[in-house]
XYZ file of C-alpha atoms in Angstrom:
299
model
C 24.189 3.667 -8.666
C 22.795 5.307 -5.567
C 19.165 6.213 -5.245
C 18.162 9.808 -5.821
C 15.453 11.958 -4.289
C 12.507 12.705 -6.548
C 9.365 14.795 -6.479
C 6.486 15.076 -8.906
C 3.191 16.874 -9.278
C -0.041 15.028 -8.542
C -2.667 17.498 -9.768
C -1.395 20.301 -7.548
C 0.049 18.221 -4.695
C 3.767 17.500 -4.638
C 4.643 13.887 -3.845
C 8.193 12.928 -2.876
C 10.196 9.749 -2.784
C 13.215 7.931 -4.188
C 14.260 6.556 -7.548
C 16.548 3.530 -7.636
C 18.167 3.104 -11.067
C 18.488 -0.413 -12.428
C 21.995 -1.674 -11.732
C 23.972 -2.829 -14.736
C 21.449 -1.544 -17.273
C 23.047 -0.482 -20.555
C 19.808 0.977 -21.876
C 16.301 1.530 -20.578
C 14.897 -0.971 -18.075
C 11.493 -1.779 -16.540
C 10.250 0.265 -13.606
C 8.486 -0.914 -10.458
C 6.250 1.724 -8.851
C 5.770 1.319 -5.104
C 4.008 2.940 -2.145
C 3.208 1.784 1.388
C 0.141 0.728 3.321
C -2.156 2.272 5.926
C -0.354 5.189 7.651
C 3.121 3.800 6.811
C 5.935 5.846 5.293
C 8.531 4.778 2.752
C 11.312 4.325 5.335
C 9.391 1.374 6.742
C 11.317 -1.204 4.657
C 10.281 -0.069 1.174
C 13.894 0.971 0.662
C 14.936 -2.674 1.106
C 12.518 -3.915 -1.549
C 13.437 -1.130 -3.972
C 17.157 -1.784 -3.513
C 16.639 -5.500 -4.181
C 14.729 -4.760 -7.376
C 17.451 -2.323 -8.456
C 20.167 -4.924 -7.862
C 18.237 -7.298 -10.134
C 18.295 -4.818 -13.020
C 14.904 -3.169 -12.440
C 14.266 0.518 -11.846
C 12.236 1.211 -8.708
C 10.252 4.334 -7.866
C 9.111 4.673 -4.245
C 6.962 7.524 -2.952
C 5.170 8.591 0.200
C 1.408 8.736 -0.070
C -0.135 12.191 -0.055
C -0.648 13.638 3.432
C 2.129 11.416 4.809
C 5.886 11.481 5.272
C 7.801 13.703 2.872
C 4.842 14.264 0.534
C 2.598 17.307 0.659
C -1.161 17.206 1.051
C -3.861 18.224 3.494
C -5.344 17.276 5.829
C -2.290 15.546 7.200
C -2.682 11.895 8.142
C -5.787 11.419 5.981
C -5.991 8.274 3.836
C -8.276 8.393 0.825
C -7.834 5.106 -1.065
C -9.222 6.520 -4.298
C -6.764 9.420 -4.176
C -3.926 7.022 -3.357
C -4.713 4.885 -6.402
C -4.793 8.039 -8.506
C -1.402 9.027 -7.107
C 0.073 5.690 -8.153
C -1.073 6.630 -11.640
C 0.606 10.039 -11.342
C 3.760 8.233 -10.220
C 3.619 6.006 -13.301
C 3.207 9.069 -15.507
C 6.241 10.669 -13.873
C 8.276 7.469 -14.174
C 7.646 7.384 -17.913
C 9.433 10.745 -18.254
C 12.685 9.352 -16.812
C 15.414 8.452 -19.325
C 16.219 5.184 -17.521
C 12.694 3.786 -17.891
C 11.303 1.499 -20.574
C 7.878 3.018 -21.173
C 6.385 -0.346 -22.117
C 7.474 -2.263 -19.016
C 5.746 -0.945 -15.889
C 5.149 -3.090 -12.823
C 3.327 -2.130 -9.647
C 4.058 -3.460 -6.169
C 1.921 -2.830 -3.115
C 1.619 -4.183 0.401
C -1.275 -4.206 2.863
C -3.491 -1.219 1.944
C -1.450 -0.536 -1.191
C -1.656 -4.274 -1.927
C -5.307 -3.493 -2.602
C -4.384 -0.405 -4.606
C -2.279 -2.383 -7.075
C -5.181 -4.770 -7.660
C -7.246 -1.734 -8.629
C -4.429 -0.371 -10.788
C -4.050 -3.698 -12.555
C -7.740 -3.665 -13.346
C -7.863 -0.152 -14.793
C -4.469 1.211 -15.899
C -3.423 -0.141 -19.292
C 0.192 0.951 -18.743
C 0.616 -1.616 -15.968
C 2.093 -4.838 -17.315
C 2.611 -6.882 -14.101
C 1.177 -6.760 -10.575
C 2.535 -7.923 -7.213
C 0.102 -7.670 -4.302
C 1.572 -8.492 -0.877
C -0.586 -9.246 2.218
C -3.337 -7.154 0.625
C -6.348 -5.372 2.029
C -9.035 -6.687 -0.327
C -12.330 -5.553 1.232
C -12.434 -2.819 3.839
C -15.950 -3.548 5.055
C -15.277 -7.243 5.645
C -11.865 -6.463 7.076
C -13.312 -4.136 9.694
C -16.012 -6.659 10.550
C -13.290 -9.215 11.210
C -11.406 -6.879 13.578
C -14.096 -4.860 15.358
C -16.707 -6.335 17.658
C -20.139 -6.075 16.068
C -21.546 -4.160 19.043
C -18.862 -1.483 18.534
C -19.605 -0.861 14.852
C -22.698 1.269 15.481
C -20.609 3.541 17.686
C -18.104 4.013 14.886
C -20.867 5.049 12.516
C -22.066 7.651 15.032
C -18.504 8.975 15.257
C -18.254 9.214 11.470
C -21.461 11.237 11.283
C -20.420 13.566 14.104
C -17.018 14.090 12.486
C -18.611 14.983 9.164
C -20.748 17.653 10.829
C -17.766 19.005 12.779
C -15.677 19.302 9.631
C -18.584 21.064 7.908
C -18.471 23.645 10.714
C -14.793 24.206 9.987
C -13.440 22.239 12.928
C -10.298 20.109 12.717
C -10.744 16.506 11.576
C -11.270 13.928 14.268
C -8.273 11.651 14.782
C -7.804 8.038 15.856
C -4.605 6.146 16.682
C -3.241 3.975 13.898
C -2.255 1.324 16.455
C -2.779 0.803 20.168
C -1.010 -1.206 22.845
C -4.483 -2.160 24.119
C -6.134 -4.549 21.608
C -9.524 -3.282 22.776
C -8.512 0.365 22.555
C -9.583 2.598 19.680
C -7.228 2.108 16.728
C -7.410 1.678 12.977
C -5.270 -1.471 13.203
C -6.264 -3.072 16.529
C -3.950 -6.096 16.568
C -0.952 -6.696 18.824
C 1.399 -7.357 15.910
C 0.414 -4.006 14.358
C 1.389 -2.149 17.521
C 4.691 -3.988 17.839
C 5.759 -3.553 14.218
C 4.802 0.098 13.866
C 6.312 1.227 17.161
C 9.540 -0.723 16.691
C 9.940 0.332 13.063
C 9.179 3.946 13.987
C 11.961 3.914 16.573
C 14.506 2.116 14.395
C 13.843 3.406 10.866
C 11.047 5.954 10.518
C 11.080 8.817 13.051
C 8.672 10.812 10.842
C 5.863 8.271 11.280
C 2.959 9.467 13.435
C 0.572 7.198 15.304
C -2.646 8.792 14.120
C -4.927 8.993 11.128
C -8.100 10.946 10.553
C -11.331 9.322 11.615
C -12.636 9.788 8.088
C -9.791 7.555 6.868
C -11.419 4.658 8.703
C -14.769 5.439 7.109
C -13.212 5.493 3.647
C -11.454 2.215 4.432
C -14.825 0.640 5.169
C -16.073 1.676 1.722
C -13.116 0.318 -0.288
C -13.279 -3.060 -2.003
C -10.517 -3.902 -4.499
C -11.832 -7.473 -4.606
C -14.755 -6.219 -6.678
C -12.518 -5.552 -9.704
C -9.875 -8.266 -9.412
C -11.313 -10.249 -12.341
C -10.433 -7.343 -14.636
C -6.675 -7.620 -14.056
C -6.369 -10.481 -16.558
C -4.565 -10.866 -18.942
C -1.967 -8.985 -16.904
C 0.036 -11.382 -14.730
C -0.853 -11.195 -11.039
C 1.239 -12.477 -8.137
C -0.395 -12.505 -4.711
C 1.733 -12.998 -1.606
C -0.522 -14.029 1.277
C 0.615 -14.541 4.868
C -0.485 -17.875 6.303
C -1.455 -16.388 9.673
C -2.562 -12.869 8.772
C -4.949 -11.453 11.356
C -4.792 -7.813 10.181
C -5.808 -8.375 6.546
C -7.232 -11.843 7.094
C -5.736 -14.708 5.138
C -9.120 -16.128 4.167
C -10.249 -12.843 2.571
C -7.091 -12.643 0.470
C -7.397 -16.271 -0.625
C -11.013 -15.759 -1.659
C -9.945 -12.779 -3.753
C -7.172 -14.790 -5.381
C -9.750 -17.408 -6.383
C -11.789 -14.676 -8.109
C -8.808 -13.489 -10.173
C -8.346 -14.919 -13.629
C -5.219 -16.341 -15.203
C -2.350 -15.684 -15.485
C -1.880 -15.644 -11.736
C 0.256 -17.165 -9.025
C -0.189 -17.539 -5.272
C 2.713 -17.678 -2.820
C 1.967 -18.383 0.833
C 4.289 -16.552 3.202
C 5.138 -17.939 6.642
C 3.936 -16.085 9.704
C 1.724 -13.063 10.069
C 1.080 -9.800 8.271
C 4.265 -7.974 9.245
C 6.701 -10.868 8.981
C 6.963 -10.203 5.253
C 8.955 -7.025 5.921
C 11.469 -8.315 8.458
C 12.287 -11.947 9.181
C 10.344 -13.071 6.129
C 11.824 -10.439 3.813
C 13.545 -12.893 1.471
C 10.412 -15.051 1.327
C 8.400 -12.057 0.095
C 11.007 -10.193 -1.948
C 12.425 -13.038 -4.032
C 9.104 -14.198 -5.579
C 8.191 -10.560 -6.311
C 11.566 -9.856 -7.907
C 11.389 -13.017 -9.999
C 7.808 -12.277 -11.084
C 8.811 -8.885 -12.415
C 11.909 -10.288 -14.114
C 9.830 -13.001 -15.777
C 7.055 -10.764 -17.014
C 8.800 -7.434 -17.670
C 12.125 -8.457 -19.177
C 11.271 -11.412 -21.399
């Protein structure tokens, strides 16, 4: 069965995405709820993961984060991690209204920024029965410290304060590029592989993507730490997919978070860097995720 367009209410904001029915299902089937990472939109390979889950007999619900892509929300291009986690929960609530969905078998999948969101969801949402966290952002403060020169950080804080005062006066939010060709240029994701992947994927698959986010998004990123609640996921099964050479969400931070998690858990090391999971390493990341959900949601 082909995917269908969906939309649902998230406390007054309409979020939009796709629903992929489980292929071959004769009755209700589990559902995997999915959203993308920092500034990304659903066309940036989430369709491939959702289709693979559907082919394996799992329903998949994919949506654009608020303020991005096809979803409503203002200010545009603003990323509030707390609101994004809440929207995952709205998406789960919506999924449970669909006739194809087994209400007792909900999995969540996230990658990069949303890889952190699903850790938070696993810790707090009792409806979630299995978690897959791919190349996750686990601690925004430490992540930024690993990417931004220490002598630049004070300047960022001054920018955050000035932006807050400007917004109080009614001015438009300050903006910053999501990625930059210059590794030393201002950008939320200042790594060469970030620039390459986003620009190439934008041209090939996601014309709606915009290379900017609000400055406040970076401030909220610095205050977000899913690693602080990872112990609470247990006894829900957790799979973490960590790239061996991840310089955007550093490998060592993800591994330290995995060590904090309690059983049942599993670690799969992916070859390459952060973005390889979506393209040349797609099978290496998709197959363990698919099998994890099949093991823990259909048994």
